[in-house]
Structure formats: C-alpha cells, structure tokens
mmCIF file of C-alpha atoms in Angstrom:
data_model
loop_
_atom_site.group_PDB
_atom_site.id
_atom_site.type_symbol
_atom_site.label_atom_id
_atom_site.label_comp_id
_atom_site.label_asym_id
_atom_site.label_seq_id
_atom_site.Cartn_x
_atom_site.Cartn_y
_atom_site.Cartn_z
ATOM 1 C CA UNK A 11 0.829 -17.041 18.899
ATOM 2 C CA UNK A 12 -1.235 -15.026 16.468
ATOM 3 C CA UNK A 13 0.420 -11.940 15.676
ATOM 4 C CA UNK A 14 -1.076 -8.581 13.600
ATOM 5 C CA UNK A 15 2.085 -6.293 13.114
ATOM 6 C CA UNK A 16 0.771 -2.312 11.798
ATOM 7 C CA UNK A 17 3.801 0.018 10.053
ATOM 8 C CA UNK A 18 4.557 2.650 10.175
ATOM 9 C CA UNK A 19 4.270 3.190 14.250
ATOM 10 C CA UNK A 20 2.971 7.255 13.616
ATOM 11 C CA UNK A 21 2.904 9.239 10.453
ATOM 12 C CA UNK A 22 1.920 12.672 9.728
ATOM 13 C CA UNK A 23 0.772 13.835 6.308
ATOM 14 C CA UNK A 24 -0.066 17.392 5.150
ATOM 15 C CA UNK A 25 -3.723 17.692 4.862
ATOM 16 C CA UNK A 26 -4.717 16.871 0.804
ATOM 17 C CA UNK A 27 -2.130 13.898 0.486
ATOM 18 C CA UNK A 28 -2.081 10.604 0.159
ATOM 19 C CA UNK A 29 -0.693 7.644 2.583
ATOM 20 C CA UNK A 30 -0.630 4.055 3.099
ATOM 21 C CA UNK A 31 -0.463 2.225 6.130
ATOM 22 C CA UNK A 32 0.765 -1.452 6.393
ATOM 23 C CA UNK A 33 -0.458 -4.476 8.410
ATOM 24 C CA UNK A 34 0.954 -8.078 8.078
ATOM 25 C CA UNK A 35 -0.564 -10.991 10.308
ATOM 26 C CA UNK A 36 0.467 -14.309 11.070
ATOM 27 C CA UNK A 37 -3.196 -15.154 12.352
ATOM 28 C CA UNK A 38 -4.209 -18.756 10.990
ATOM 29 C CA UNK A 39 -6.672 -19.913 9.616
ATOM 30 C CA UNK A 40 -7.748 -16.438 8.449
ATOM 31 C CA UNK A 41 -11.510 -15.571 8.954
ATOM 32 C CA UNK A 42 -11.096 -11.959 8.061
ATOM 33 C CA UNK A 43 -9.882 -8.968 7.879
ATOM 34 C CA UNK A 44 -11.138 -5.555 9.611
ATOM 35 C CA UNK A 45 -9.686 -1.932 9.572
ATOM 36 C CA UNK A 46 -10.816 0.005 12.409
ATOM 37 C CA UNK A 47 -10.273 3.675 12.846
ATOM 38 C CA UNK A 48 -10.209 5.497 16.946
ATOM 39 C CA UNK A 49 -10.685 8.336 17.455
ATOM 40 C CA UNK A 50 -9.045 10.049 20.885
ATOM 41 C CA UNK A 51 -11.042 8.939 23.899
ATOM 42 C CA UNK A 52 -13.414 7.071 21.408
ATOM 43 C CA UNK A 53 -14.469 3.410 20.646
ATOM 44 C CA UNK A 54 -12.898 2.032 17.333
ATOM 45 C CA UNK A 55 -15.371 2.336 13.911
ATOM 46 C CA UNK A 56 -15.513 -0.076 11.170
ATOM 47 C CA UNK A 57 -14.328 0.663 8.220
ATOM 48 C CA UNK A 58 -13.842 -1.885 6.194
ATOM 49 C CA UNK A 59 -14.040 -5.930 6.284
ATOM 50 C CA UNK A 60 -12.837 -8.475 4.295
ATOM 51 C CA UNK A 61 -12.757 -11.878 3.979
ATOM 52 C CA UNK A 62 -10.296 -14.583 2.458
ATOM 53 C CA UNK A 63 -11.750 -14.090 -1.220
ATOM 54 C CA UNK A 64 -11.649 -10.002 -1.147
ATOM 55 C CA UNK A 65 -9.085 -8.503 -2.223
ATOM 56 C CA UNK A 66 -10.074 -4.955 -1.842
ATOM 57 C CA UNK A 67 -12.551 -2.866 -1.087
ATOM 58 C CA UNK A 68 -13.148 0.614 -0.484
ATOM 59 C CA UNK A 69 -15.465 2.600 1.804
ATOM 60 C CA UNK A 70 -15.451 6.235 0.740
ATOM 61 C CA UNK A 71 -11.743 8.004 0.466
ATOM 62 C CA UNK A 72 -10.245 4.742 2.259
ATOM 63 C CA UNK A 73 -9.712 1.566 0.241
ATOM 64 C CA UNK A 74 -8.651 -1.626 1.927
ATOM 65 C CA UNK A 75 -6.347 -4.648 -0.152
ATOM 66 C CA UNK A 76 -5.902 -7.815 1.460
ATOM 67 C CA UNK A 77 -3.498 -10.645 0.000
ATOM 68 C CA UNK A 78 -4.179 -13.810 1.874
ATOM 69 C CA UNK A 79 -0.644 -15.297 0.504
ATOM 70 C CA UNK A 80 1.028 -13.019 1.576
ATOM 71 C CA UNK A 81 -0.813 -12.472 4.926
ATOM 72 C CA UNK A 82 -0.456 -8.487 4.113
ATOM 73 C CA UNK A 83 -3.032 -5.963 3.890
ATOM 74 C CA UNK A 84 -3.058 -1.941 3.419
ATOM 75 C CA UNK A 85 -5.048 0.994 3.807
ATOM 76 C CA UNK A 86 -5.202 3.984 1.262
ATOM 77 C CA UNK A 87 -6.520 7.097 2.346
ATOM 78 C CA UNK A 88 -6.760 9.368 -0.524
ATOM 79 C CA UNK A 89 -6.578 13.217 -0.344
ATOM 80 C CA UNK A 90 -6.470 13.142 3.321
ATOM 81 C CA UNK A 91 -8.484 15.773 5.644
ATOM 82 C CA UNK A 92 -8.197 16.969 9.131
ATOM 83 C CA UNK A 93 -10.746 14.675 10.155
ATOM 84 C CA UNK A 94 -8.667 11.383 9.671
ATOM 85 C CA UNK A 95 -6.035 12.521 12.584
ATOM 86 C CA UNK A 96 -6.991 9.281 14.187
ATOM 87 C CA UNK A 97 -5.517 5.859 14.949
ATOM 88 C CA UNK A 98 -5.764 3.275 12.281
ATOM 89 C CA UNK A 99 -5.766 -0.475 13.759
ATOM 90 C CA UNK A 100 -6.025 -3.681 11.878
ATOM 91 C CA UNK A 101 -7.981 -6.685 13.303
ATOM 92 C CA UNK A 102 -7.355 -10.257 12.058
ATOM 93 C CA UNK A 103 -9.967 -13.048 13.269
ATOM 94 C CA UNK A 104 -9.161 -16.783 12.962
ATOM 95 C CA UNK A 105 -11.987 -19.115 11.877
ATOM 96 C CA UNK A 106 -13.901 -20.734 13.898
ATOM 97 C CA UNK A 107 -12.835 -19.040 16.891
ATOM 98 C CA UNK A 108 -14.456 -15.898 18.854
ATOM 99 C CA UNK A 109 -11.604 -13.612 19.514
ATOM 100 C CA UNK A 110 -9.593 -11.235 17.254
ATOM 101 C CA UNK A 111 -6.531 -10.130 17.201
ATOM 102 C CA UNK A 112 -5.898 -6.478 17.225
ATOM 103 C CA UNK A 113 -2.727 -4.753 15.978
ATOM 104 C CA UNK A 114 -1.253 -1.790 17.648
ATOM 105 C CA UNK A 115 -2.190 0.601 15.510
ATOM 106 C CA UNK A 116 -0.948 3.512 13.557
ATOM 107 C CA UNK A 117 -1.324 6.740 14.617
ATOM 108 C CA UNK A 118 -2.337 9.216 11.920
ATOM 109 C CA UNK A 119 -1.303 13.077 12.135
ATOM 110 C CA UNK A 120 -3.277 15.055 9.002
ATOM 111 C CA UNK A 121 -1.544 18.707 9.282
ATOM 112 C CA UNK A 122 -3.390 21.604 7.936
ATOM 113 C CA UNK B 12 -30.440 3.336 22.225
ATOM 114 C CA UNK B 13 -29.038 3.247 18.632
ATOM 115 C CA UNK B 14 -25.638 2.064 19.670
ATOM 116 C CA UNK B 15 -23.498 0.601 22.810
ATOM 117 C CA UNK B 16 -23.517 2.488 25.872
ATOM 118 C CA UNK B 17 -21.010 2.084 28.411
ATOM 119 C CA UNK B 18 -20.833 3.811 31.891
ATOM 120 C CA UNK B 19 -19.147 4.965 33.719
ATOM 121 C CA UNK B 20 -17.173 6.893 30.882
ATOM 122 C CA UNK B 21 -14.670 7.611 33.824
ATOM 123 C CA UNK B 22 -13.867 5.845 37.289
ATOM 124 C CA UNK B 23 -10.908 6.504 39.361
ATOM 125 C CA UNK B 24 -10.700 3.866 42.117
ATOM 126 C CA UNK B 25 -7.991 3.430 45.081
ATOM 127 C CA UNK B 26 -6.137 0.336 45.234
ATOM 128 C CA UNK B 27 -7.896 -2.445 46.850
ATOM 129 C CA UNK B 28 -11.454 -1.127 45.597
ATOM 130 C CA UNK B 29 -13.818 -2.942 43.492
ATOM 131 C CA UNK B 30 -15.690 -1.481 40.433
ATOM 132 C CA UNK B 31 -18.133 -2.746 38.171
ATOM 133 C CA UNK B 32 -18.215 -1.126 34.440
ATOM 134 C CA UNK B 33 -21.324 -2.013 33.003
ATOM 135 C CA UNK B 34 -21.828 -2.112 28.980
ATOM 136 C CA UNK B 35 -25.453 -1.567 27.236
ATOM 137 C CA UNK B 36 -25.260 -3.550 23.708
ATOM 138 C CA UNK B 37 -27.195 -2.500 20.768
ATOM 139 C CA UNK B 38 -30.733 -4.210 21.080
ATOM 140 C CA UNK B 39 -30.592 -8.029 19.253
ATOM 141 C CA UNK B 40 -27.367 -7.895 19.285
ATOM 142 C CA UNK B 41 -26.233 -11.839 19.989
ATOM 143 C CA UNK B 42 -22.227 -11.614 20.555
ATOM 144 C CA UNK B 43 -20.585 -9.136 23.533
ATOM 145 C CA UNK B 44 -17.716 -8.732 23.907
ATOM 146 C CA UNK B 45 -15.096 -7.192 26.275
ATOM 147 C CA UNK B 46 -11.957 -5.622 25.759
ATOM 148 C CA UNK B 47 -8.912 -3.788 27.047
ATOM 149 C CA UNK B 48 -6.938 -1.015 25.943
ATOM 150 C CA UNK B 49 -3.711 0.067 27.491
ATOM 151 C CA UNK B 50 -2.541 3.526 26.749
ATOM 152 C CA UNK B 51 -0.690 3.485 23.260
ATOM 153 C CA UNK B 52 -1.854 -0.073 22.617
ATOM 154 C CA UNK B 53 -4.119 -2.072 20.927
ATOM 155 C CA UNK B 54 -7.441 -3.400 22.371
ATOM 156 C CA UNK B 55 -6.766 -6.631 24.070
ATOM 157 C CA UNK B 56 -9.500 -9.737 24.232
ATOM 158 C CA UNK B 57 -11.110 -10.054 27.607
ATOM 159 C CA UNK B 58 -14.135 -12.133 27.017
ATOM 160 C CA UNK B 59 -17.175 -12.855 24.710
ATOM 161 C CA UNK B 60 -20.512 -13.618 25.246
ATOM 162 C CA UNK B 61 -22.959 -15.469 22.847
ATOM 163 C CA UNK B 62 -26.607 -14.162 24.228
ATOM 164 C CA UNK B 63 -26.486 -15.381 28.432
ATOM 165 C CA UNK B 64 -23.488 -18.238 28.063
ATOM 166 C CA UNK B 65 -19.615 -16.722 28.608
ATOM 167 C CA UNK B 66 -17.963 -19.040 25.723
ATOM 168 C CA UNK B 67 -14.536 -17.670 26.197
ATOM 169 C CA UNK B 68 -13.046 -16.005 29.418
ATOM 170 C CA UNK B 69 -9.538 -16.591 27.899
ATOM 171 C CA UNK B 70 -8.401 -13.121 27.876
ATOM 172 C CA UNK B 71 -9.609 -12.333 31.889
ATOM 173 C CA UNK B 72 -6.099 -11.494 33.611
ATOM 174 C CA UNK B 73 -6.815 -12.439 36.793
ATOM 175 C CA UNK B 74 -9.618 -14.039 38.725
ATOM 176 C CA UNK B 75 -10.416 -10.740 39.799
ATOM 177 C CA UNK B 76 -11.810 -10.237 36.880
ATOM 178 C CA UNK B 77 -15.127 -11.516 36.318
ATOM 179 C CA UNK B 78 -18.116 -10.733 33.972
ATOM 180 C CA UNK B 79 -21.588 -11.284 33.425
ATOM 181 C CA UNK B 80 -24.458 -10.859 31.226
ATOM 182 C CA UNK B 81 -27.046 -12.812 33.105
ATOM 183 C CA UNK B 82 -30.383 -12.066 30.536
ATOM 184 C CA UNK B 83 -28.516 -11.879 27.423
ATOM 185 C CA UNK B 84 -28.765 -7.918 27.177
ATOM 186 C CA UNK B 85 -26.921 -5.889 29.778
ATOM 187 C CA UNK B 86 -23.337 -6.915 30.703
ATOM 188 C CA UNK B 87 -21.526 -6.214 33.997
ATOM 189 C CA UNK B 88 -17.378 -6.332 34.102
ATOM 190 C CA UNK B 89 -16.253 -6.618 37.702
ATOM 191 C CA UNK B 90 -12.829 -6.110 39.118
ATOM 192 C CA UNK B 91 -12.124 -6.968 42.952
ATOM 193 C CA UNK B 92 -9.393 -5.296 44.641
ATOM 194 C CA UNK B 93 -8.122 -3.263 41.976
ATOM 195 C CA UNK B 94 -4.583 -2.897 41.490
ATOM 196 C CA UNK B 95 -2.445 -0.027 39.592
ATOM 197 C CA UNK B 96 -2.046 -2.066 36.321
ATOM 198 C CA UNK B 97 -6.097 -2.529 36.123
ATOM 199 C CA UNK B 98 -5.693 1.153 34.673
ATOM 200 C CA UNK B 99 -6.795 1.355 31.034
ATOM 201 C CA UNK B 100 -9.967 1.815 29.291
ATOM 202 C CA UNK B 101 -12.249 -1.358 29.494
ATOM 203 C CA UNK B 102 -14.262 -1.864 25.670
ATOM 204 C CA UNK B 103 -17.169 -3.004 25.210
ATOM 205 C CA UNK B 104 -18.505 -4.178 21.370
ATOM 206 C CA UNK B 105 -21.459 -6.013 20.482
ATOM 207 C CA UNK B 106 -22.199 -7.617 17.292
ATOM 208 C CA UNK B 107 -25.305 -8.742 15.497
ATOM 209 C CA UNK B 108 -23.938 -12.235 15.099
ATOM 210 C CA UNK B 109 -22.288 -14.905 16.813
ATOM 211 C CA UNK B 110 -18.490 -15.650 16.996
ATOM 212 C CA UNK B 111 -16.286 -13.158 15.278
ATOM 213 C CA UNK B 112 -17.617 -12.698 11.505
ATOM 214 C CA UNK B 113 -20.348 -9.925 12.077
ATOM 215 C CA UNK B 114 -18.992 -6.291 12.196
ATOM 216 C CA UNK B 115 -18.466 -5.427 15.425
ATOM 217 C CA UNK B 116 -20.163 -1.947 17.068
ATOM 218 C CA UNK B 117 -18.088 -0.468 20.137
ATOM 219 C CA UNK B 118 -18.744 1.933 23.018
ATOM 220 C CA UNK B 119 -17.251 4.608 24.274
ATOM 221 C CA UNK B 120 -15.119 2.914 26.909
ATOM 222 C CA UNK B 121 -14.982 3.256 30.354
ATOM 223 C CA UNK B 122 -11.567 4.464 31.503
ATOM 224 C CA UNK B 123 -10.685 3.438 34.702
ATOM 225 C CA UNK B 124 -8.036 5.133 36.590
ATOM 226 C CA UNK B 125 -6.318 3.129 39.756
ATOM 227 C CA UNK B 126 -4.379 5.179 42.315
#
C-alpha cells in the first residue's frame, strides 16, 4: 500500500527561525510531489510541486527538495512568521493513476 | 466564482439522516475530486471525476456514499443514513487537468457533524 510518512508529528518554533519538516513515501511509480499547507478550518494551498526530475524548488520563504532515490523530500521555511502556524502535509501521486496519497501532516506552532 | 465553493460550510445531522454536500469547482476546471478529512488526519481519497464520468469511486466507504456531477460542473456528495463515524470535513478540489498532475485548488470544506 502506498504510504507518505511526515516527521516531526508537531513542532513549534519561535517566530524568526528556521525549521525543516520531513516526508518519506513509498508511493510507486512516482508522478510527483506536492506540499500543501492548511490552515485551521481551511482547505489545503499549494505550495509547491515537483516532479521526478526536480530536485528543489522554492516558492517565496519555503523551498521544497525532493530525492526520488531516496523517496525523501523536505520543506524549509526560512525566518518563520506568525502566519505559517499551520499544518504542513505532503502529497505523493503515482503515475498514471488519479488519486494521491496524502500524509498526515505536521503541525506547525510559530511563537511570537 | 474565482475559486471552489463548497456548502454547507457546516451540517450537523442525527443518525439515520441523509445529507447532500454539494461542491462548486472553479469554471473549466476538468478533474473533481472528493475528499475526507478526519480530525488530526490527513485528507483521505473519496472519488474523482474527469468532466461528467466518475473514473474512480475507490475511496467511497460505504455504498452510502454516493456522488455525482451529472453536467460536468456542479458536484453533489450524498450520504444515506448517516452514521457517527461519517463525522469529518468532506473536501472538495478541482483541477484544471485530468488525472492527478495539474495543481489541485480546494474548498473550504463542509464539516459535517453526526449526533
């Protein structure tokens, strides 16, 4: 069964730093890659996609890296604000098929 | 409108009722698709639609779940006699393309509450 596994579970960050969150798959054969961030009582909002021959990409303050060999991918935020308390889930879709497969997420605490 | 609309936002239903949750995709936009999200949890497939034809009902629980989206546009999720673990919020996301390689635009959510 495809799998998307997100680390750390929760975090929370002072507002200014940095963090990292984690997201390793299992999902075969890999389409791509999304990072989604939800807001409270919101719908998820792209922020990033990749596909098998990206390796990262960045959309602002957040900056997505995908290895495909190792079937791991992260998400930098840099100099964090209040605005990105938020859950962070990753979305693997497998080619040629319609659905995705969404990890848990990771909930994201910025403290002022 | 500029992006998907979902209503009700909120629906608390007794056990046993049926509810429809209906899901307004962004105009032209080909693939719909249905999810749901327990509390704490990730979204979970449901069902996708390419324009009028349901290509993958995989995800439906139960066959009291059942969904439509008879003109290609507007999309109806039904749930007959609903039961305390139908509580979640039900997502709907449209996409510009077909399958799953175009971004994907969501709603709101309708969170339904079964007591």
């Amino acid at each position: 069964k495809n799998q998307v596994e997100q680390s750390p579970q929760s975090l929370i960050i002072l507002e200014g730093k940095n963090c990292t969150l984690q997201c390793n798959y299992t999902v075969s054969p890999f389409s791509n890659l999304r990072w989604y961030k939800q807001d409270t009582g919101r719908g998820p909002v792209s922020l990033t996609i990749m596909t098998f021959s990206e390796n990262t990409k960045s959309n602002g303050r957040y900056t997505a890296t995908l290895d495909a060999d190792t079937k791991q991918s992260s998400l930098h935020i840099t100099a964090s604000q209040l605005s990105d308390s938020a859950s962070y889930i990753c979305v693997v879709s497998e080619r040629g098929y319609s659905t995705l497969t969404f990890g848990k997420g990771t909930m994201l605490l910025v403290s002022p | 409108g500029a992006g998907v609309s979902q209503s009700p936002r909120y629906k608390v239903a007794k056990r046993g009722q049926d509810v429809a949750l209906r899901c307004d995709p962004i105009s032209g936009h080909v693939s719909l698709f249905w999810y749901q999200q327990a509390l704490g949890q990730g979204p979970e497939f449901l069902t996708y639609f390419q324009n009028e034809a349901q290509l993958d009902k995989s995800g439906l629980p139960s066959d009291r779940f059942f969904a439509e989206r008879p003109e290609g546009s507007v999309s109806t999720l039904k749930i007959q006699r609903t039961q305390q673990e139908d509580s979640a919020v039900y997502l709907c996301a449209s996409s510009p393309r077909g399958g799953s390689y175009g971004e994907l635009f969501f709603g709101e959510g309708s969170r339904l509450t079964v007591l």
